[in-house]
Short mmCIF file of C-alpha atoms in Angstrom, two decimals:
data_model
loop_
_atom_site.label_atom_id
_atom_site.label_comp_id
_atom_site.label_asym_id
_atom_site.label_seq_id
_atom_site.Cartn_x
_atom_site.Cartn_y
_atom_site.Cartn_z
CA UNK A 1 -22.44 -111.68 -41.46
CA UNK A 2 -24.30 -108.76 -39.84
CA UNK A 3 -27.04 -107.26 -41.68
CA UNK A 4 -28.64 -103.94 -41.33
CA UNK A 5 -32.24 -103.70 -41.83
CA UNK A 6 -32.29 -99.85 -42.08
CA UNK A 7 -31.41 -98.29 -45.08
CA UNK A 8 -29.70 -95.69 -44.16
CA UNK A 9 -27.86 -94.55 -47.26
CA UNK A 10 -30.89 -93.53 -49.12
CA UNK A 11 -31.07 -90.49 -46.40
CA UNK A 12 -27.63 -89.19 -47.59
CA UNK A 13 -27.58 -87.03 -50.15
CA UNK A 14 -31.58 -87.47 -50.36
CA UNK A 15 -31.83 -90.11 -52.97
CA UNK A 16 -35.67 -90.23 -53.40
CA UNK A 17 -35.08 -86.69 -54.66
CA UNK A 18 -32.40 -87.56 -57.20
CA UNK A 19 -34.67 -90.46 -58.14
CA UNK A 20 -37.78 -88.50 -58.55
CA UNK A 21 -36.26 -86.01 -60.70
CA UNK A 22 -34.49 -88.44 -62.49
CA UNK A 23 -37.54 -90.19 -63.63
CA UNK A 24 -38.91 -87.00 -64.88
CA UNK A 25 -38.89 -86.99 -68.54
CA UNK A 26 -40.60 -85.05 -71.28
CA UNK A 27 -40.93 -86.81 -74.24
CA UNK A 28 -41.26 -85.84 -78.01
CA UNK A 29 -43.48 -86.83 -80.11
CA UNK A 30 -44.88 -88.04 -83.69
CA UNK A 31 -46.99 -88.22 -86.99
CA UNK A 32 -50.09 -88.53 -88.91
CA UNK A 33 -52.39 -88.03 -92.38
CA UNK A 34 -53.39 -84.69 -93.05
CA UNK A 35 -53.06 -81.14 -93.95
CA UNK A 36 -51.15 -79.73 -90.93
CA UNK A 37 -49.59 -76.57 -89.22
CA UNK A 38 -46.16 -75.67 -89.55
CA UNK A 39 -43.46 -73.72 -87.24
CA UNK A 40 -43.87 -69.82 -89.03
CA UNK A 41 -48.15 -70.84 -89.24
CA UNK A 42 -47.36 -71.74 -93.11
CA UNK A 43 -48.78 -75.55 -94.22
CA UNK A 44 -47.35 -78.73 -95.87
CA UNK A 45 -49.62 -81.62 -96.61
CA UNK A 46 -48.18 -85.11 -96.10
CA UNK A 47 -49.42 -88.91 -96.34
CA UNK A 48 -49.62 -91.21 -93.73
CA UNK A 49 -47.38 -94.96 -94.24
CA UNK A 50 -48.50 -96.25 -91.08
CA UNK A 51 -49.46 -95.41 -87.42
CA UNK A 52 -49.71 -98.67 -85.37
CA UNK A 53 -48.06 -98.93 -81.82
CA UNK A 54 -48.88 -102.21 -81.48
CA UNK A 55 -47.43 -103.88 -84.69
CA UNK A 56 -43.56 -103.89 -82.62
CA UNK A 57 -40.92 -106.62 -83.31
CA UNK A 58 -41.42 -109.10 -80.58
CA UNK A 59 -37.55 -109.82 -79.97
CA UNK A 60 -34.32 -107.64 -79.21
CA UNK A 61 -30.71 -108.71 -79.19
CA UNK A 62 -28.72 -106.07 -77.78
CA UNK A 63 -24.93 -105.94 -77.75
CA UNK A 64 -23.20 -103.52 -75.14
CA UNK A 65 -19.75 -102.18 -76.52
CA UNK A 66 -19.80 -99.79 -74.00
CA UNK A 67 -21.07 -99.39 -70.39
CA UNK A 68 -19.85 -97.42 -67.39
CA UNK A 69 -20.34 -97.30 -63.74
CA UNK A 70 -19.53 -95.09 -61.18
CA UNK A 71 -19.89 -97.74 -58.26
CA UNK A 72 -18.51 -96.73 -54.88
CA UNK A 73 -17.58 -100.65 -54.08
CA UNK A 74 -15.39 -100.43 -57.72
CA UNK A 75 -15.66 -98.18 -60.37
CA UNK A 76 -15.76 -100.14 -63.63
CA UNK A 77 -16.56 -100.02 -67.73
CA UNK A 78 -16.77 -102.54 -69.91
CA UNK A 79 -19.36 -104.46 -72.53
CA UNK A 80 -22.70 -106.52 -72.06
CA UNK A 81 -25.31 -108.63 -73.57
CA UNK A 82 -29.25 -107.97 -73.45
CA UNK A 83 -32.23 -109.26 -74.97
CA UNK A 84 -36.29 -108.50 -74.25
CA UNK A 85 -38.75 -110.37 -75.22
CA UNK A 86 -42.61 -109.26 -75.68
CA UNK A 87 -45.10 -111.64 -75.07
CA UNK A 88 -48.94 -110.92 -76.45
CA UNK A 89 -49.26 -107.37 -74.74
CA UNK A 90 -49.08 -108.91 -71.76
CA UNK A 91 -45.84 -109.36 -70.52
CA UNK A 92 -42.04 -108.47 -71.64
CA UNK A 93 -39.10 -110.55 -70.56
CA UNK A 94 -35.44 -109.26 -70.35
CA UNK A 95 -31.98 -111.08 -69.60
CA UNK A 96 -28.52 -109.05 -68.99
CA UNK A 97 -24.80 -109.59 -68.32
CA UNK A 98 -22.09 -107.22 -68.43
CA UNK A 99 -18.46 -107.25 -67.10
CA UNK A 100 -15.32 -105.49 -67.61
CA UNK A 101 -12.75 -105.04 -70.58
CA UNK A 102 -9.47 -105.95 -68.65
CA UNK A 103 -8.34 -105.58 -65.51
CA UNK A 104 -7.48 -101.96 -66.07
CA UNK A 105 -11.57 -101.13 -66.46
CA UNK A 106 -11.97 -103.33 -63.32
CA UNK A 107 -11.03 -100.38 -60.55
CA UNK A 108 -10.54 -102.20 -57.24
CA UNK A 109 -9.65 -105.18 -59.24
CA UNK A 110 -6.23 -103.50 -60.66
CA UNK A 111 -5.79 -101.39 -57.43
CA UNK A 112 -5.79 -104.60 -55.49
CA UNK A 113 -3.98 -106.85 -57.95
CA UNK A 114 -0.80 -103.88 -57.21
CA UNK A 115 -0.85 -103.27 -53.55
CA UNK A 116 -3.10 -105.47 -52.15
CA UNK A 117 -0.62 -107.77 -49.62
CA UNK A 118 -3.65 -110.04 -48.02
CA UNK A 119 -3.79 -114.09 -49.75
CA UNK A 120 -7.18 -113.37 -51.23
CA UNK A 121 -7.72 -113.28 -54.65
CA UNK A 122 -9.57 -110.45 -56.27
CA UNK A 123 -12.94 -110.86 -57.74
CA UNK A 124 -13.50 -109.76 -61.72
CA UNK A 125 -16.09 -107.55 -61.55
CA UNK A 126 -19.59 -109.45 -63.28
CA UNK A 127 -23.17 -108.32 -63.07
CA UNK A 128 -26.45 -110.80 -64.16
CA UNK A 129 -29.92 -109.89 -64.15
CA UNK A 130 -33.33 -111.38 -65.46
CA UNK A 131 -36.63 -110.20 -64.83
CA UNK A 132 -40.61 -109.81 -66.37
CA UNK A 133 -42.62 -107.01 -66.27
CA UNK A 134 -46.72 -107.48 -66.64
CA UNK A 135 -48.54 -104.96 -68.24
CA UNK A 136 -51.26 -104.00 -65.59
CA UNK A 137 -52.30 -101.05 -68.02
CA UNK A 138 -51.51 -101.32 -71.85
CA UNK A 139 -53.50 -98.99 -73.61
CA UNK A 140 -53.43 -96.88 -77.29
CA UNK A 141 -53.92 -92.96 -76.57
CA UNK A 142 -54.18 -90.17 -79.82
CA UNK A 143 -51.76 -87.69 -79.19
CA UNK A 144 -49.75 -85.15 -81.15
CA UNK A 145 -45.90 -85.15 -81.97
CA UNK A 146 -43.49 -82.60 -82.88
CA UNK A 147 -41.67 -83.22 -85.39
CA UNK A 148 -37.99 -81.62 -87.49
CA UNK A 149 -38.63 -81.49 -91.00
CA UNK A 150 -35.48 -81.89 -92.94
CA UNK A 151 -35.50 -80.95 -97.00
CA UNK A 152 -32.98 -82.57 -99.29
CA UNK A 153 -32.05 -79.24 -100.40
CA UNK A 154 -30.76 -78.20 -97.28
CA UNK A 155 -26.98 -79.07 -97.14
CA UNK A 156 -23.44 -78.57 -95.64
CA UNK A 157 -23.62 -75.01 -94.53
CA UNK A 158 -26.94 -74.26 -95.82
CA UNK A 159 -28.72 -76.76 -93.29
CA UNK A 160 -26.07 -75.38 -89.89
CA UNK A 161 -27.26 -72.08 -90.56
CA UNK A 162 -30.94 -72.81 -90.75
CA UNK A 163 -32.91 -72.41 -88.14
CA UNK A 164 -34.99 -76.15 -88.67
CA UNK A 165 -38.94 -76.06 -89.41
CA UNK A 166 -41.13 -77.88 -87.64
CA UNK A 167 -44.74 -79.73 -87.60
CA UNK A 168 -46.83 -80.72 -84.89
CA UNK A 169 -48.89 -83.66 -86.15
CA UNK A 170 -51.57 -86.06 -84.75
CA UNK A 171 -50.34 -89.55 -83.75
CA UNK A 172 -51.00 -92.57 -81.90
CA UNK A 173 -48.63 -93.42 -78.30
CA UNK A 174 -49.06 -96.80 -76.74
CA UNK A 175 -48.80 -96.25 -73.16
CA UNK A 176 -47.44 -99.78 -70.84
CA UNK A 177 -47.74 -99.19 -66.65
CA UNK A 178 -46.53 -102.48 -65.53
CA UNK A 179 -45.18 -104.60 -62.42
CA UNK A 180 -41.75 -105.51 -62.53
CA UNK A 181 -39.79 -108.32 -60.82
CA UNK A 182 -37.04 -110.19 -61.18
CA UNK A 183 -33.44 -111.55 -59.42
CA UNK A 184 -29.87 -109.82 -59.83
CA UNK A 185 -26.58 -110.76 -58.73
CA UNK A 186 -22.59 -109.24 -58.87
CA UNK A 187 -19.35 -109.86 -57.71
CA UNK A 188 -16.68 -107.82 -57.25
CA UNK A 189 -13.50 -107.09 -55.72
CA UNK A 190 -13.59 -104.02 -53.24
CA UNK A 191 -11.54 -101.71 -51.20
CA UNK A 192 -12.00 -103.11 -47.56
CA UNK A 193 -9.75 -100.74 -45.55
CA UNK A 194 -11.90 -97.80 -46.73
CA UNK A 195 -15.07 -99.76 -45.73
CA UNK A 196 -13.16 -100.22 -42.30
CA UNK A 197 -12.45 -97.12 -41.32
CA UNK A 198 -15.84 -95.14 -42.85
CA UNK A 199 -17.48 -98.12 -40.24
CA UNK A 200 -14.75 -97.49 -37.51
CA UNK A 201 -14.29 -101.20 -36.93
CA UNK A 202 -10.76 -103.69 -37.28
CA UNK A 203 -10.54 -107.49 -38.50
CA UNK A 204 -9.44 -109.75 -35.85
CA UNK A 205 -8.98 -113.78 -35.91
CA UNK A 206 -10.40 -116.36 -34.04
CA UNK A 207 -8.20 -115.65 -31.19
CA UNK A 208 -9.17 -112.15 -30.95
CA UNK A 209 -5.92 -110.69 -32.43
CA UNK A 210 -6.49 -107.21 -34.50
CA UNK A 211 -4.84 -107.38 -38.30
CA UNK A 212 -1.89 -106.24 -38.96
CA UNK A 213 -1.90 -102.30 -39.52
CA UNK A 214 0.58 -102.73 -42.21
CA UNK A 215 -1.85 -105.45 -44.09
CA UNK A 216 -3.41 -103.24 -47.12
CA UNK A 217 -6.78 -105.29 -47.21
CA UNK A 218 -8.85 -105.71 -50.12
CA UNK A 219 -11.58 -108.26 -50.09
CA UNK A 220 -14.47 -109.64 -52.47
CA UNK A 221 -18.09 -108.83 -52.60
CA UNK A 222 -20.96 -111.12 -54.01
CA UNK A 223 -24.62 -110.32 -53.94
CA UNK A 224 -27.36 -111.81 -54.77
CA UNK A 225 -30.93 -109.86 -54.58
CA UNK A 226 -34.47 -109.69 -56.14
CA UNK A 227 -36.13 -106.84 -57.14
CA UNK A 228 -39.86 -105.41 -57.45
CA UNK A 229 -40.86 -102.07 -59.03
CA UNK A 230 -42.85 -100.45 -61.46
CA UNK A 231 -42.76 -99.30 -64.90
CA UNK A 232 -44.05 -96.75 -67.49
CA UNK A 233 -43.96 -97.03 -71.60
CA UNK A 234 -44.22 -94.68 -74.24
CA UNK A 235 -44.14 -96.93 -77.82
CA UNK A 236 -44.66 -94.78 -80.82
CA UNK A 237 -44.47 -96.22 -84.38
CA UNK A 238 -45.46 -94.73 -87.57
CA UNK A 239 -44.07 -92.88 -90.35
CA UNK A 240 -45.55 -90.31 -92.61
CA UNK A 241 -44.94 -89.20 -96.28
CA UNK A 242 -44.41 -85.10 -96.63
CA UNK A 243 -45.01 -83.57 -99.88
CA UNK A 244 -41.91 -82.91 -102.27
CA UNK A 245 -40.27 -80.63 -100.50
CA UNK A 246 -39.56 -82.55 -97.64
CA UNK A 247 -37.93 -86.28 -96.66
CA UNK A 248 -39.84 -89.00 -94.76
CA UNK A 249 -40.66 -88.72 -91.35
CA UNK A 250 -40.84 -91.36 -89.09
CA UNK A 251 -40.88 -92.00 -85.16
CA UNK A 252 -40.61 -95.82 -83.44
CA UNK A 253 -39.03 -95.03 -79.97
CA UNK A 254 -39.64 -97.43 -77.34
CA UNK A 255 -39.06 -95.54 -74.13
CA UNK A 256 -38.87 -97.19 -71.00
CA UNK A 257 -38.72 -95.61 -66.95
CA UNK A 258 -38.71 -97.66 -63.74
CA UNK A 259 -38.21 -97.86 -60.53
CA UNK A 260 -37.31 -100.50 -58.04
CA UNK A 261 -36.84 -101.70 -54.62
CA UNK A 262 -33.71 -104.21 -54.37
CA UNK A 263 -33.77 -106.82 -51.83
CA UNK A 264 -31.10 -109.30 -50.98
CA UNK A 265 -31.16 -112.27 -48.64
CA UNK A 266 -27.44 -112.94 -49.33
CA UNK A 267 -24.76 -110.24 -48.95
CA UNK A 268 -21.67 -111.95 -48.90
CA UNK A 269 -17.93 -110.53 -48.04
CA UNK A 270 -15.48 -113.47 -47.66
CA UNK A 271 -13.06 -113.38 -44.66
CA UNK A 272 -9.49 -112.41 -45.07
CA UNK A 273 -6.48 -114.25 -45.74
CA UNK A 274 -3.62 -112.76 -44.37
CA UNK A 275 -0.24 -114.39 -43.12
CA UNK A 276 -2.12 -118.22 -42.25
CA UNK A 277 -4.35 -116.59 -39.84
CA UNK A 278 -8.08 -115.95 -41.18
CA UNK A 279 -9.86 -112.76 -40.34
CA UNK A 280 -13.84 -112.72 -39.86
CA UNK A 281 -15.51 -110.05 -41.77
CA UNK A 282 -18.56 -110.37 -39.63
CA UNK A 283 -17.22 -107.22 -38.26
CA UNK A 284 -18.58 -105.34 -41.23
CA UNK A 285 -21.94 -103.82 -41.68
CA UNK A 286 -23.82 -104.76 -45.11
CA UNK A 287 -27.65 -103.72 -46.50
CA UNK A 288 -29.78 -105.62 -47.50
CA UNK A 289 -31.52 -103.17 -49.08
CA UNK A 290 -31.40 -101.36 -51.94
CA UNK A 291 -32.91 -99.10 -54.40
CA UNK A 292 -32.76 -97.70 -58.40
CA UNK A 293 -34.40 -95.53 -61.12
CA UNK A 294 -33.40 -95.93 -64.54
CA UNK A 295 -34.34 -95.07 -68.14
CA UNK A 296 -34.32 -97.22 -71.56
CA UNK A 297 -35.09 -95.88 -75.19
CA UNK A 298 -35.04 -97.93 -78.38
CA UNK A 299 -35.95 -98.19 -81.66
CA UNK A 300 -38.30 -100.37 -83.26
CA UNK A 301 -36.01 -101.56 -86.53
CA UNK A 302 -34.39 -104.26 -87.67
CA UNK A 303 -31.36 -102.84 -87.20
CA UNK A 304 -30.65 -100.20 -84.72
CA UNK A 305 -29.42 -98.67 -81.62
CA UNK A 306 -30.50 -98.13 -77.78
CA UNK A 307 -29.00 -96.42 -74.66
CA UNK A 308 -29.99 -96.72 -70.90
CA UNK A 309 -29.13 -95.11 -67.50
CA UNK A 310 -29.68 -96.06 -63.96
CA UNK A 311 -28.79 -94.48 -60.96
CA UNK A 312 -29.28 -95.79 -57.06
CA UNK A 313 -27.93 -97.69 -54.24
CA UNK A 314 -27.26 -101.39 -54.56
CA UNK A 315 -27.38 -104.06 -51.52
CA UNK A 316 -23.82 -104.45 -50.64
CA UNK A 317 -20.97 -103.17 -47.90
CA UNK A 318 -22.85 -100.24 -45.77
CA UNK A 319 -22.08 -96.80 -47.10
CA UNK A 320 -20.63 -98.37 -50.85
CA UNK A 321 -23.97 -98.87 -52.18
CA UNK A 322 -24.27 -96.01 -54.58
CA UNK A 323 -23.53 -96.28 -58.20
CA UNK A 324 -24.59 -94.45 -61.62
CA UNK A 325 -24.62 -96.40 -64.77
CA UNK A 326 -24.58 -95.27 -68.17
CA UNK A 327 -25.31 -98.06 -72.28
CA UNK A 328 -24.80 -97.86 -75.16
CA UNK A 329 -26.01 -100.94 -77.77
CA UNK A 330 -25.07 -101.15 -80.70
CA UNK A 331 -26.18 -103.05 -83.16
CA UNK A 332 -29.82 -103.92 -81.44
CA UNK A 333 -31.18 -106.33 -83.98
CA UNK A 334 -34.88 -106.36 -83.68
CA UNK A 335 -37.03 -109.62 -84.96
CA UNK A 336 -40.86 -110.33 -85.09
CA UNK A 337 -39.71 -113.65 -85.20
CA UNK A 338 -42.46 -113.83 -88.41
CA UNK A 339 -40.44 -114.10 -91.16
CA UNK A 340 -42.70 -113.79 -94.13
CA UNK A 341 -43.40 -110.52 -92.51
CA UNK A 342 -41.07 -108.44 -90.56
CA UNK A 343 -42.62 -105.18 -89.65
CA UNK A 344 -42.65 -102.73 -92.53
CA UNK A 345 -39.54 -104.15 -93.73
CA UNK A 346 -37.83 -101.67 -92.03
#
């Protein structure tokens, strides 16, 4: 199997610009104890619960009803598994797998399964990954949060039509930069005639003989690749206690950005099967190369919710590298494996 050192896709469409901006993100902020200012310069006074960025559950479960990827090599949605695991402010540990509903979420899968006339079977689409990050910078920061403030008189139509008040309040943010690395892997079926004729080459046998034009080719793709990167974090945990006319405020996002370069020594696309005769796929240009930026928030509760995106080029068939990829979990179950005292009994 060829491989092509030079990645070329991440010129197209200029990537490292999509990436860049993508990675931009403003994020709002949290609480404190005090006598504070209010959206209209009036006041409210509140009490402080707790502010401490560092007191997080130490384990996540995450279950994945939903995911969906635009992939080039096979567009696909289906459901995953993810945990992360924090270790002493020093390092976090995370393990995922995803793959599709049926074959009807599995794109090329289905396609192939209907007019695909070559002997090869088609892949179902799965995706693994594991990884660390170290935390070369892990440091507590005061900074100040905006916040909604919601009154329990305000409700149905009364609470639409109001324009919502709001407080900006002193708080503490934990801020994480870290070093990522860590090993993924995926295989899929794919569309190979497309991949063909975008690379303007034809399958032949052993003997030299071109495939049949009739043949409608679809092959299978497996990858296996590490990855290094970095990371930012944004942790924010407390809650406060307004006076009576308002409801409790609180703020525990974890929010995570990275970005990574993907690097795969194997990028495999098995030769075709088609009437006895086998045709090499050597023919075919693949990257070894690859590249992402992607986004994580959650929640730091016992019971909760996250989301993630991720957008880039994967190591694969040259030119069917690019993919966007959109989570939801639900429920994230969150655990400082400390029973006698979970955090805040939240």
């Amino acid at each position: 199997m060829k491989i092509n050192f030079f990645y070329s896709e991440a010129n197209k469409g200029g990537i490292l610009r999509v990436l860049a901006g993508f990675l931009i993100f403003l994020i709002s902020t949290n609480l404190v104890n005090a006598q504070f200012r209010q959206s209209g310069g009036n006041t409210f006074t509140y009490e402080e619960i707790y502010d401490t960025p560092y007191e997080i559950h130490k384990l996540f479960l995450m279950i994945q009803p939903l995911y969906g990827e635009l992939f080039v090599a096979n567009v696909n949605v289906g459901f995953g598994l993810e945990a992360q695991y924090y270790l002493k402010d020093k390092l976090d540990f995370r393990a995922h797998a995803r793959k599709t509903y049926t074959k009807k979420f599995d794109h090329s899968r289905n396609i192939a399964e209907k007019n695909s006339n070559v002997d090869n079977l088609p892949n179902v689409y799965n995706y693994y990954e594991l990884g660390a990050t170290y935390h070369v910078v892990d440091k507590e920061e005061d900074t100040e949060t905006r916040m909604v403030l919601y009154s329990k008189r305000y409700k149905g139509r009364k609470w639409v039509a109001k324009v919502p008040d709001h407080a900006i309040i002193p708080s503490k943010v934990r801020k994480i930069y870290g070093v990522r690395l860590g090993a993924l892997a995926y295989d899929t079926s794919t569309d190979l005639d497309r991949a063909l004729e975008q690379q303007e080459v034809t399958l032949v046998d052993a003997a030299g003989t071109p495939i049949d034009e009739e043949a409608v080719i679809f092959g299978n793709l497996s990858t296996q690749a590490i990855y290094i990167g970095g990371s930012s974090a944004w942790i924010k945990n407390f809650a406060v206690k307004p006076d009576k006319t308002y409801s409790d405020l609180t703020n525990d996002l974890i929010f995570t950005t990275y970005l990574d370069i993907i690097v795969a020594p194997s990028v495999k696309v098995d030769d075709v099967r088609y009437n006895n005769r086998i045709y090499d796929t050597d023919v075919l240009k693949t990257n070894m190369l690859g590249i992402r930026g992607g986004m994580e928030g959650k929640f730091n509760r016992d019971f909760s919710w996250a989301y993630g995106a991720e957008i880039g080029f994967r190591p694969g068939i040259k030119n069917r590298g690019f993919y966007a990829l959109f989570k939801i979990s639900f429920p994230v179950i969150g655990t400082s494996l400390n029973h006698s005292k979970e955090a805040f009994g939240k």
